[in-house]
Amino acid sequence: MPRDPRYDILFEPIKIGPVTAPNRFYQVPHCSGMGQRMPQSLAAMRAMKAEGGWGVVNTEYCSIHPSSDDGGYPYASLWDEADVRAQARMVEAVHNHGALAGAELWHGGSYVSNLGSRLPTIGTESRPSDGSRGNPVQSRAMDKQDIAALRGWHKAAAKRALAAGFDIVYVYGAHGYLVSEFLSPTLNRRSDAYGGSLENRLRLLRELIEETKEAVGDRAAVAVRYALSSEDAQEGFARLAELPDLWDLTVDDYGIEMGGSRFVREAALEETLAVAKTITTKPVVAVGRFTSPDTMVRQIKRGVLDMIGAARPSIADPFLPAKIRDGRPEDIRECIGCNICYAHNSLGVPNRCTQNPTMGEEWRRGWHPETIATKASEDPVLIVGGGPAGLEAARALGQRGHSVTLAEADTALGGRVTLESALPGLAEWARVRDWRIGQLQQMANVEIYLDSALTAEQIVDFGFPHVALATGARWRRDGIGRWRETPFDGWEHDRVVSPDELMAGRAPEGSVLLYDDDHYYMGPVLALHLRALGRPVTLVTAKGRAGTWSGVTNELEATNRALIEAGVELITNHALEAFDGTAAHLSCVFTDRTIERPADAVVPITARRPRDDLYHDLMRNPDNGLKSVTRIGDCEAPGLIASAVYSGHRYAQELGPAGPVPQAARREQILLEENPA
Ligand code: ADP
Ligand code: SF4
């Protein structure tokens, strides 16, 4: 299909200092969970974006010196020649597809803890490391010599970036890291030439821009990441407006910049950043979880941005630009804003993605987001259950060319995604279902039957050689989970309501006590759902805060704010012991103390049971005549929606003539010969 001429503007090349980007699609620096430890995975992942049409592809935060060590969080580095070789892999892979490669040089300052390098951290003054990391570490106040050393490290790293072949080199002036400490009117209390007045606070950034320009000459552009959130920051921006070759603008609050879709909409930075292009003539890029080409075009036409920045949309669909270019924007696999990608970086492992199961598997398993090996046999496949696992298995098997039949018990597809996306703030999550349905509708070899609850006998009678059971899981009612090993007293009471019943529309009357031992979004979201229905709600959690796991998705603050603002009573550090129909009995998780709370109903959100009866029924029958029976998704092991999609995809990737065969996954190993004693 020819592309819609309305989108032509997105494909105009643009000059960035001495280099030219082929189009307006700019993968901003984003963490990958791979960093310095996984150069091959990293190169393959970044290359995929270049192949998919991103005109600029950047590294993640790339440390210039061991005094900037975010140990525990995988970061990149350009400390030495070995790093140059590792980074050169990415650069080469990105260049092979005609894109520019950028390196985000970074010093963490007081924000980091240097747990790995064991060097003291450095900053404007002696400050504790960032609170969310919670490490009992404080930095050393930088003196003149330290500032001179820092400038030297930055310049040397810029030269190494050039040696690795990068086309764009960053000075990182945002996100609480070292340079932004200097910029800050509240954090920078220095009385020397680097503190006090705005000009003094700008000094370090100005020097780093100038020295980076000197280091890279006319071989690379110099970009600056900068937060434009305050009047002071705007004035600083105005003073440096023409100094770098590109501005990568953001706001101070990560929770907004990369906010989950539960709390933050597409193009959320527009209002704050709109002023930038009235101040600078240099190209401006910013993120906004852009997935709609119309929104992208509007950003450029309204003069807000010159380039469309993306981290998450480029993870969910590395081929987003190519799909717009080729006139098929409806095929874009839109990011749902769940922040599961970021969560895995926070957990110290490669990013994964709810929408894109191939993310992080480009090198390890050789998976590609757009193509897949042709089927290994002519065998047709039956998939039972049309939730995220079943839909993804059907889609990927259909793409392999298998004849696929999908049977869904319900009258609608989507399983848990359909139920959950009706809850407060989760509407965008329906994209997991909708994108897959859209793809399946284009496949003549996939048939879908709704309202078709299958039994084991029917499955055997149908005679499909391969059966995938994607029948999901159900929430437990008995309170067993992480904290409780036995059911709570009174769990069989008819005023104990499971999350499944609640989502099916059976909200109890009166006051409701939610007992959350799941610690992610489900408890808080159900609490908000019940508040919206006007019920008095108490949320009890055995942890110290509601929805603690949302800390890794960067939604913890917004989650707790929403609960407090909605009038949900929060009881932390308590577990549910008993419910008698009028009151719940709670125990302190640290002491023997107990408390009582009146409640007309209790909703335990603790754990799920796989719905695997069909599997056991089929396996009990040795004459079932099936070549393979495989549980996928929550039916195998309840988990994230991302895990269900991945499981369905892996099944489709691995299905051979006799059934699924586990694929070998390559490992990045450090070769001892390279590290002589
Ligand atoms: P997952 O996250 O693993 O995809 P879900 O719970 O989202 O799991 O989806 C499971 C789907 O399977 C639901 O839509 C459910 O209606 C369907 N299902 C469960 N049992 C059967 C069955 N016996 N026959 C057909 N569909 C079923
Ligand atoms: Fe978007 Fe979620 Fe994928 Fe991250 S994990 S890119 S937020 S869909």
XYZ file of C-alpha atoms and ligand atoms in Angstrom:
712
model
C 0.000 0.000 0.000
C 1.308 3.476 -0.742
C 1.619 5.569 2.364
C -0.929 8.185 3.203
C 0.533 11.526 1.973
C -0.598 13.108 5.247
C 2.288 11.245 6.860
C 4.965 12.343 4.370
C 6.304 14.913 6.791
C 7.376 12.081 9.126
C 9.694 10.794 6.424
C 11.520 14.008 5.637
C 15.233 13.836 6.461
C 16.497 16.320 9.008
C 19.922 17.759 9.648
C 21.263 17.392 13.187
C 24.452 19.418 13.271
C 26.929 17.654 10.980
C 24.799 14.521 10.476
C 21.451 13.896 8.810
C 18.718 11.638 10.133
C 16.806 9.863 7.351
C 13.399 10.559 8.912
C 11.665 11.900 12.013
C 11.505 8.686 14.038
C 13.852 8.935 16.969
C 14.373 6.159 19.476
C 15.394 8.159 22.507
C 17.900 6.690 24.930
C 16.063 4.050 26.946
C 17.129 1.431 29.417
C 17.191 -2.118 28.110
C 18.067 -4.266 31.094
C 21.067 -5.458 29.029
C 23.635 -2.724 29.380
C 27.346 -3.408 29.583
C 26.808 -7.106 30.345
C 24.937 -8.068 27.166
C 26.450 -6.312 24.152
C 25.264 -8.864 21.614
C 21.670 -8.867 22.821
C 21.805 -5.118 22.869
C 23.162 -4.793 19.344
C 20.491 -7.124 17.968
C 17.694 -5.353 19.851
C 18.748 -1.869 18.754
C 19.346 -3.079 15.186
C 15.773 -4.331 15.049
C 14.557 -0.787 15.547
C 16.784 0.503 12.768
C 15.469 -2.269 10.526
C 11.952 -1.221 11.474
C 12.592 2.300 10.245
C 13.683 4.353 13.266
C 15.966 7.017 11.815
C 17.930 7.468 15.043
C 18.620 4.725 17.577
C 20.273 5.574 20.882
C 21.924 3.611 23.660
C 20.637 3.603 27.211
C 22.400 5.695 29.858
C 26.045 5.114 29.154
C 28.425 5.664 32.041
C 31.537 7.714 31.349
C 33.512 6.496 34.359
C 33.317 3.896 37.177
C 32.422 6.698 39.602
C 29.032 6.562 37.902
C 27.839 3.043 38.599
C 24.162 2.156 38.886
C 24.957 -1.429 39.931
C 21.797 -3.498 40.171
C 20.338 -1.593 37.227
C 21.921 -2.624 33.934
C 23.513 0.428 32.349
C 25.870 0.789 29.392
C 29.396 2.112 29.654
C 32.168 3.706 27.650
C 34.959 3.373 30.168
C 37.634 1.789 27.997
C 38.592 0.113 24.731
C 36.639 -3.030 25.532
C 33.521 -0.902 25.873
C 34.307 0.752 22.557
C 34.372 -2.674 20.887
C 31.099 -3.661 22.543
C 29.366 -0.419 21.585
C 30.738 -0.637 18.050
C 28.628 -3.762 17.567
C 25.492 -1.822 18.177
C 26.616 1.083 16.021
C 27.482 -1.188 13.118
C 24.219 -3.077 13.401
C 22.241 0.182 13.446
C 24.243 1.652 10.537
C 23.569 -1.465 8.479
C 19.960 -0.335 8.291
C 20.732 3.267 7.417
C 19.962 4.782 10.811
C 22.071 7.067 12.977
C 23.378 5.770 16.291
C 23.538 7.909 19.418
C 25.331 7.453 22.746
C 23.859 8.924 25.897
C 26.917 9.774 27.958
C 25.964 9.762 31.592
C 27.209 10.495 35.053
C 24.827 9.580 37.866
C 26.201 11.949 40.511
C 24.610 11.614 43.948
C 21.635 9.765 42.458
C 23.484 6.460 42.155
C 25.173 4.353 44.815
C 28.298 2.888 43.135
C 27.603 -0.461 44.770
C 29.623 -2.227 42.095
C 32.644 0.039 41.708
C 32.755 0.858 45.459
C 33.991 4.355 44.646
C 32.452 7.230 46.537
C 29.702 8.909 44.568
C 30.111 12.578 43.786
C 27.711 15.495 43.625
C 27.141 19.190 44.167
C 27.272 18.553 47.894
C 27.310 15.477 50.131
C 23.822 14.012 49.645
C 22.167 10.630 50.187
C 21.664 8.569 47.019
C 18.203 8.563 45.447
C 15.495 7.545 47.893
C 13.830 4.956 45.693
C 17.015 2.902 45.710
C 17.220 3.257 49.458
C 20.915 2.479 49.726
C 22.618 3.989 52.773
C 25.118 5.866 50.634
C 26.064 9.526 50.606
C 28.138 11.346 48.044
C 31.263 13.452 48.341
C 30.898 17.151 47.532
C 32.839 17.820 44.333
C 35.708 20.250 44.583
C 37.460 22.057 41.734
C 39.660 19.067 40.983
C 36.655 16.765 40.848
C 34.928 19.048 38.374
C 38.050 19.159 36.229
C 38.315 15.365 36.394
C 34.672 14.960 35.454
C 35.112 17.173 32.411
C 38.120 15.090 31.422
C 36.182 11.830 31.760
C 33.331 13.223 29.719
C 35.624 14.372 26.952
C 37.461 11.060 26.886
C 34.170 9.168 26.752
C 33.001 11.403 23.892
C 36.150 10.450 21.991
C 35.504 6.798 22.712
C 31.946 7.250 21.437
C 33.392 8.630 18.251
C 35.801 5.695 18.019
C 32.840 3.343 18.350
C 31.263 5.128 15.386
C 28.411 7.009 17.057
C 26.820 9.829 15.079
C 25.230 11.593 18.044
C 26.806 12.099 21.452
C 24.759 13.257 24.403
C 25.324 15.478 27.360
C 22.804 14.242 29.898
C 21.280 17.123 31.811
C 18.110 15.598 33.262
C 16.521 13.002 35.534
C 18.279 13.919 38.771
C 21.710 12.772 37.576
C 24.900 14.770 38.065
C 24.440 17.587 35.564
C 20.860 18.168 36.667
C 22.034 18.387 40.279
C 24.186 21.305 39.181
C 21.292 22.864 37.271
C 18.881 22.633 40.172
C 18.220 25.812 42.184
C 17.332 23.664 45.211
C 19.986 20.936 45.076
C 22.887 23.144 44.070
C 23.840 25.142 47.158
C 27.425 25.710 46.082
C 29.062 29.056 46.662
C 31.727 28.673 43.952
C 31.532 29.455 40.236
C 29.308 26.370 39.715
C 26.526 27.339 42.131
C 24.199 30.160 43.036
C 23.168 32.229 40.025
C 21.573 30.562 37.010
C 24.650 31.304 34.928
C 26.806 29.552 37.518
C 24.480 26.546 37.715
C 24.520 26.313 33.923
C 28.291 26.444 33.827
C 28.964 22.712 33.961
C 26.403 21.902 31.279
C 27.734 24.674 29.067
C 31.312 23.442 29.488
C 30.345 19.837 28.798
C 28.480 20.799 25.623
C 31.403 22.880 24.393
C 33.981 20.234 25.245
C 31.931 17.433 23.718
C 31.623 19.471 20.545
C 35.362 19.937 20.543
C 35.898 16.210 21.064
C 33.626 15.051 18.255
C 34.336 17.887 15.808
C 32.278 17.649 12.662
C 31.952 13.877 12.822
C 29.061 13.712 15.255
C 26.223 15.838 16.568
C 25.916 16.837 20.199
C 22.522 16.341 21.823
C 21.369 17.468 25.241
C 18.718 15.828 27.369
C 17.147 18.549 29.413
C 14.064 18.971 31.624
C 12.039 22.045 30.780
C 9.711 21.925 33.755
C 10.247 25.242 35.535
C 10.698 28.905 34.683
C 14.296 28.642 35.863
C 14.863 25.695 33.520
C 13.264 27.614 30.682
C 15.556 30.571 31.243
C 18.543 28.207 31.291
C 17.322 26.627 28.080
C 17.079 30.053 26.472
C 20.684 30.835 27.408
C 21.997 27.610 25.854
C 19.401 27.436 23.077
C 21.771 27.422 20.109
C 24.688 25.581 21.696
C 23.916 21.892 21.086
C 22.857 20.372 17.760
C 19.679 18.819 19.157
C 17.504 19.152 22.219
C 15.984 16.005 23.700
C 13.485 17.599 26.043
C 11.615 16.162 28.956
C 10.102 17.090 32.316
C 11.550 16.508 35.761
C 9.049 13.871 36.778
C 9.739 10.341 35.479
C 6.214 9.463 36.636
C 4.871 11.773 33.925
C 7.568 11.372 31.285
C 7.149 7.632 31.281
C 3.908 7.401 33.195
C 1.786 4.302 32.824
C -1.380 4.654 30.761
C -3.341 4.242 33.994
C -2.330 7.771 34.878
C -0.787 9.546 31.878
C -2.134 10.055 28.337
C -0.394 10.142 24.935
C 1.506 13.403 24.211
C 1.375 14.396 27.892
C 4.470 16.627 27.702
C 3.116 18.804 24.907
C 1.880 21.645 27.064
C 5.181 22.009 28.930
C 7.406 21.674 25.884
C 5.413 23.668 23.344
C 7.432 26.794 24.084
C 10.792 25.196 23.169
C 10.703 25.794 19.454
C 9.947 29.465 19.950
C 13.292 29.695 21.754
C 15.669 27.493 19.743
C 16.232 26.899 16.043
C 17.828 23.518 16.764
C 15.841 20.299 16.248
C 13.681 19.341 19.220
C 12.680 15.815 20.116
C 10.580 14.522 23.024
C 8.647 11.415 23.973
C 4.901 11.114 24.556
C 4.079 7.417 24.129
C 3.182 8.285 20.563
C 1.513 5.464 18.674
C -0.846 7.408 16.424
C 0.672 8.803 13.208
C -1.925 11.572 13.248
C -0.733 12.725 16.669
C 2.864 12.559 15.451
C 2.106 14.711 12.425
C 0.244 17.193 14.625
C 3.290 17.509 16.910
C 5.453 18.510 13.966
C 2.895 20.709 12.214
C 2.052 22.605 15.392
C 5.736 23.304 15.847
C 6.077 21.380 19.105
C 8.620 18.812 17.890
C 10.868 18.193 14.897
C 11.349 14.528 15.626
C 9.060 12.003 17.274
C 10.785 10.555 20.294
C 9.859 7.109 21.487
C 11.070 4.539 23.927
C 8.075 2.334 24.721
C 6.302 2.573 21.347
C 9.586 1.469 19.735
C 9.756 -1.494 22.093
C 6.152 -2.550 21.521
C 6.603 -2.156 17.781
C 10.116 -1.804 16.399
C 8.481 -1.624 12.948
C 6.162 1.271 13.761
C 7.844 3.639 11.254
C 7.933 0.992 8.517
C 4.226 0.330 8.962
C 3.381 4.002 8.523
C 5.789 4.207 5.588
C 4.225 1.194 3.917
C 0.666 2.420 4.303
C -0.446 -0.013 6.965
C -0.650 1.968 10.207
C -3.505 -0.280 11.372
C -0.883 -3.007 11.830
C 1.007 -0.999 14.464
C 1.280 -2.990 17.673
C 0.498 -0.137 20.008
C 2.185 0.141 23.367
C -0.365 -0.248 26.155
C 1.578 1.841 28.677
C 1.879 -0.932 31.266
C 5.592 -0.270 31.973
C 6.417 -3.960 32.188
C 9.442 -3.148 29.997
C 10.834 -0.691 32.503
C 9.937 -3.015 35.386
C 12.333 -5.648 34.141
C 15.181 -3.196 33.828
C 14.410 -2.198 37.420
C 14.652 -5.877 38.317
C 18.043 -6.158 36.616
C 17.046 -8.347 33.658
C 16.441 -7.569 29.974
C 13.297 -5.615 29.195
C 10.343 -7.653 28.108
C 7.192 -6.290 26.576
C 3.541 -7.183 27.006
C 2.751 -6.434 23.379
C 5.993 -7.589 21.756
C 7.063 -11.037 22.978
C 10.169 -10.930 20.772
C 11.635 -8.009 22.747
C 14.871 -9.210 24.323
C 14.874 -12.415 22.258
C 16.361 -10.950 19.072
C 19.842 -12.338 19.662
C 19.184 -15.033 22.267
C 16.520 -16.924 20.308
C 16.722 -15.176 16.956
C 13.115 -14.013 17.166
C 11.913 -11.249 14.883
C 8.874 -9.098 15.641
C 7.547 -9.316 12.086
C 8.633 -12.635 10.642
C 8.603 -16.232 11.836
C 9.705 -19.561 10.379
C 7.238 -21.350 8.124
C 5.404 -24.285 9.723
C 7.365 -27.514 10.189
C 4.421 -29.778 9.362
C 0.990 -29.655 7.787
C -0.648 -30.485 11.110
C -3.616 -28.340 12.064
C -3.716 -26.999 15.633
C -6.583 -26.532 18.072
C -6.274 -23.736 20.621
C -8.687 -23.744 23.518
C -9.180 -20.298 25.059
C -8.964 -16.864 23.486
C -7.186 -14.810 26.151
C -3.790 -13.227 25.497
C -1.991 -16.611 25.375
C -4.491 -18.243 23.003
C -4.747 -15.196 20.757
C -0.981 -14.820 20.419
C -0.489 -18.557 19.797
C -3.199 -18.484 17.120
C -1.731 -15.393 15.498
C 1.848 -16.645 15.404
C 0.846 -20.152 14.296
C -1.362 -18.601 11.640
C 1.631 -16.561 10.508
C 3.652 -19.765 10.273
C 0.988 -21.072 7.912
C -0.704 -23.617 10.159
C -4.376 -24.230 9.879
C -5.583 -23.036 13.312
C -8.895 -23.401 15.102
C -9.454 -21.322 18.219
C -12.377 -22.143 20.505
C -13.432 -19.645 23.162
C -16.039 -20.456 25.819
C -17.135 -16.852 26.189
C -19.093 -14.784 23.684
C -16.154 -12.391 23.364
C -12.411 -12.827 22.906
C -9.709 -11.507 25.200
C -10.091 -13.497 28.421
C -8.635 -11.606 31.356
C -7.673 -8.671 29.142
C -11.324 -8.075 28.289
C -12.299 -8.219 31.952
C -9.424 -6.154 33.281
C -9.475 -3.468 30.603
C -12.982 -2.525 31.786
C -11.534 -1.537 35.182
C -10.522 2.053 36.026
C -7.484 3.232 34.051
C -6.851 -0.007 32.177
C -8.730 0.759 28.925
C -5.552 0.877 26.813
C -4.691 -2.654 27.856
C -7.434 -3.850 25.494
C -4.896 -3.211 22.732
C -3.352 -6.590 23.591
C -6.580 -8.215 22.443
C -7.519 -5.803 19.689
C -4.220 -5.873 17.823
C -4.287 -9.662 17.785
C -7.897 -9.817 16.621
C -7.004 -7.344 13.865
C -4.163 -9.579 12.697
C -6.230 -12.770 12.940
C -8.965 -11.251 10.810
C -6.449 -11.003 7.976
C -5.655 -14.736 8.151
C -7.747 -17.112 6.075
C -6.139 -20.115 7.794
C -7.399 -19.242 11.311
C -10.976 -20.001 12.341
C -12.435 -18.665 15.581
C -15.449 -20.103 17.385
C -17.012 -18.132 20.228
C -19.430 -19.462 22.818
C -17.674 -22.805 22.496
C -16.690 -24.269 25.854
C -14.933 -27.481 24.943
C -14.756 -30.716 26.908
C -11.958 -33.281 26.769
C -14.235 -35.691 24.861
C -14.988 -33.085 22.216
C -11.300 -32.276 21.857
C -10.449 -35.955 21.311
C -13.346 -36.349 18.867
C -12.247 -33.352 16.790
C -8.984 -35.174 16.088
C -6.581 -32.214 15.869
C -3.048 -33.594 16.239
C -1.884 -30.677 18.421
C -3.870 -29.010 21.163
C -2.838 -25.918 23.095
C -4.782 -25.263 26.264
C -4.974 -21.543 26.946
C -7.804 -21.755 29.433
C -6.373 -19.280 31.913
C -6.678 -19.172 35.671
C -9.181 -18.186 38.333
C -8.596 -16.116 41.450
C -8.682 -18.061 44.704
C -11.320 -17.185 47.305
C -9.605 -18.753 50.321
C -6.912 -16.131 50.902
C -3.983 -18.489 50.345
C -1.148 -16.609 48.716
C 2.210 -15.186 49.683
C 1.371 -14.451 53.288
C -1.278 -17.036 54.148
C -0.450 -20.724 53.735
C -3.889 -21.825 54.946
C -7.407 -20.487 54.211
C -8.707 -17.676 56.433
C -11.584 -18.487 58.753
C -14.911 -17.807 57.091
C -13.617 -17.903 53.516
C -16.639 -19.946 52.434
C -19.054 -17.221 53.535
C -21.256 -16.059 50.656
C -20.105 -12.450 51.262
C -16.589 -13.423 50.237
C -16.361 -12.364 46.599
C -13.537 -13.285 44.235
C -11.982 -10.768 41.835
C -13.420 -12.835 38.955
C -16.925 -12.455 40.366
C -16.353 -8.751 40.870
C -15.148 -8.309 37.286
C -18.143 -10.289 36.065
C -20.329 -7.551 37.563
C -21.217 -9.075 40.924
C -20.153 -6.203 43.179
C -21.273 -6.784 46.774
C -23.499 -4.258 48.532
C -22.270 -2.354 51.570
C -18.714 -1.810 52.741
C -15.996 -3.926 51.149
C -12.620 -4.942 52.536
C -10.057 -5.948 49.929
C -7.257 -8.142 51.161
C -4.371 -7.636 48.728
C -1.599 -10.186 48.867
C -0.904 -9.832 45.126
C 0.773 -6.424 45.508
C 0.483 -5.261 41.921
C -2.312 -3.373 40.172
C -5.267 -5.664 40.780
C -5.969 -4.724 44.425
C -5.717 -0.963 43.918
C -7.669 -1.057 40.655
C -10.495 -3.127 42.168
C -10.562 -0.736 45.121
C -11.022 2.192 42.721
C -13.675 0.225 40.827
C -15.651 -0.309 44.032
C -15.236 3.328 45.037
C -16.604 4.343 41.646
C -19.649 2.215 42.498
C -19.968 4.196 45.726
C -18.931 1.466 48.160
C -16.911 2.316 51.270
C -13.605 0.491 50.664
C -10.742 -0.625 52.877
C -7.607 -2.032 51.292
C -5.552 -4.268 53.557
C -2.052 -5.294 52.572
C 0.641 -7.290 54.317
C 3.224 -4.950 52.780
C 4.089 -1.432 53.878
C 2.386 0.276 50.938
C -0.469 -0.497 48.566
C 0.604 -2.124 45.293
C 4.295 -2.356 46.195
C 5.322 -4.123 42.977
C 4.190 -1.011 41.117
C 7.440 0.477 42.381
C 9.233 -1.286 39.549
C 6.719 -0.090 36.965
C 7.050 3.455 38.303
C 3.382 3.602 39.307
C 3.636 3.315 43.079
C 3.216 6.978 43.913
C 0.386 7.519 41.447
C -1.319 4.342 42.681
C -1.275 5.413 46.304
C -2.256 8.973 45.421
C -5.264 7.685 43.479
C -6.346 5.458 46.370
C -6.034 8.221 48.932
C -7.833 10.737 46.718
C -10.644 8.248 46.073
C -11.173 7.839 49.814
C -9.942 4.254 50.114
C -8.912 3.448 53.679
C -5.449 1.865 53.615
C -4.321 -0.620 56.268
C -0.733 -1.705 55.734
C 1.356 -4.444 57.365
C -1.730 -6.519 58.192
C -3.045 -9.848 56.977
C -6.566 -11.218 56.880
C -7.284 -13.842 59.541
C -11.049 -14.211 59.581
C -14.347 -12.860 58.287
C -17.739 -13.492 59.908
C -20.067 -11.660 57.533
C -19.982 -8.372 59.447
C -16.332 -7.825 60.356
C -12.845 -8.819 59.267
C -10.157 -9.776 61.744
C -6.672 -8.673 60.816
C -3.304 -9.540 62.305
C -0.191 -7.394 62.387
C 2.520 -9.041 60.279
C 5.218 -8.219 62.846
C 3.520 -8.775 66.208
C 0.687 -10.790 67.753
C -1.608 -7.772 67.740
C -4.946 -8.045 65.992
C -7.515 -5.491 64.922
C -11.094 -5.722 63.741
C -12.707 -3.785 60.883
C -16.432 -3.811 60.123
C -17.027 -5.060 56.576
C -20.101 -6.294 54.721
C -17.988 -8.206 52.209
C -14.425 -9.334 51.650
C -12.526 -9.616 48.371
C -9.299 -11.639 48.648
C -6.757 -10.825 45.926
C -4.024 -13.295 46.674
C -3.286 -15.962 44.075
C -4.812 -17.746 41.098
C -5.470 -21.381 40.322
C -4.683 -22.574 36.803
C -7.782 -23.798 34.941
C -6.087 -26.997 33.842
C -8.843 -29.600 34.275
C -8.960 -30.172 30.521
C -5.259 -30.899 30.497
C -5.503 -33.488 33.243
C -8.609 -35.054 31.645
C -6.788 -35.389 28.331
C -3.586 -36.711 29.894
C -5.500 -39.316 31.914
C -6.672 -40.845 28.641
C -3.679 -42.632 27.069
C -5.728 -43.291 23.896
C -6.484 -39.652 23.268
C -4.775 -39.980 19.879
C -3.181 -36.547 20.179
C 0.411 -35.879 19.146
C 0.760 -33.133 21.699
C -1.213 -31.420 24.446
C 0.367 -28.258 25.819
C -0.690 -25.829 28.497
C 0.142 -22.228 27.715
C -0.295 -18.930 29.511
C -2.050 -18.733 32.853
C -3.302 -22.298 32.450
C 0.317 -23.418 32.757
C 1.511 -20.865 35.314
C -0.515 -17.768 36.221
C 1.470 -14.581 35.740
C 1.620 -11.237 33.991
C -0.295 -10.642 30.773
C 3.185 -10.276 29.278
C 3.981 -13.825 30.383
C 0.797 -15.185 28.789
C 1.539 -13.480 25.474
C 5.115 -14.728 25.606
C 4.006 -18.253 26.419
C 1.594 -18.304 23.468
C 4.318 -16.976 21.210
C 6.922 -19.453 22.406
C 4.509 -22.316 21.798
C 3.998 -21.149 18.223
C 7.740 -20.724 17.696
C 8.542 -24.158 19.066
C 5.805 -26.284 17.503
C 7.405 -29.040 15.442
C 5.963 -32.132 13.755
C 5.758 -34.091 17.018
C 4.842 -31.163 19.263
C 6.678 -28.225 20.786
C 10.437 -28.695 21.133
C 12.218 -26.287 23.505
C 14.444 -23.951 21.513
C 18.010 -23.416 22.593
C 18.635 -19.896 23.849
C 22.122 -18.451 23.400
C 23.871 -17.052 26.442
C 26.182 -14.081 26.649
C 29.187 -15.401 28.475
C 32.331 -13.658 29.529
C 35.247 -15.459 27.931
C 37.972 -16.020 30.460
C 40.738 -15.787 27.847
C 39.770 -12.156 27.344
C 40.470 -11.509 31.012
C 43.953 -12.867 31.689
C 44.913 -12.991 35.356
P -4.355 -16.338 29.458
O -3.958 -15.104 30.195
O -3.495 -17.484 29.766
O -4.528 -16.104 27.996
P -7.171 -15.934 30.155
O -7.739 -16.241 31.468
O -6.996 -14.508 29.769
O -5.795 -16.740 30.060
O -8.034 -16.579 29.020
C -8.484 -17.892 29.098
C -9.668 -18.020 28.162
O -9.991 -19.398 28.034
C -10.926 -17.326 28.706
O -11.415 -16.440 27.711
C -11.887 -18.487 28.951
O -13.242 -18.133 28.654
C -11.388 -19.534 27.974
N -11.719 -20.928 28.353
C -11.562 -21.507 29.558
N -11.969 -22.797 29.521
C -12.380 -23.046 28.257
C -12.904 -24.181 27.577
N -13.087 -25.321 28.208
N -13.200 -24.058 26.272
C -13.010 -22.881 25.612
N -12.529 -21.786 26.209
C -12.213 -21.840 27.509
Fe 4.498 -0.548 26.160
Fe 3.995 -2.267 28.113
Fe 5.489 -2.993 26.016
Fe 6.475 -1.311 27.773
S 5.891 -3.441 28.135
S 6.567 -1.114 25.573
S 4.685 -0.138 28.337
S 3.343 -2.460 25.997
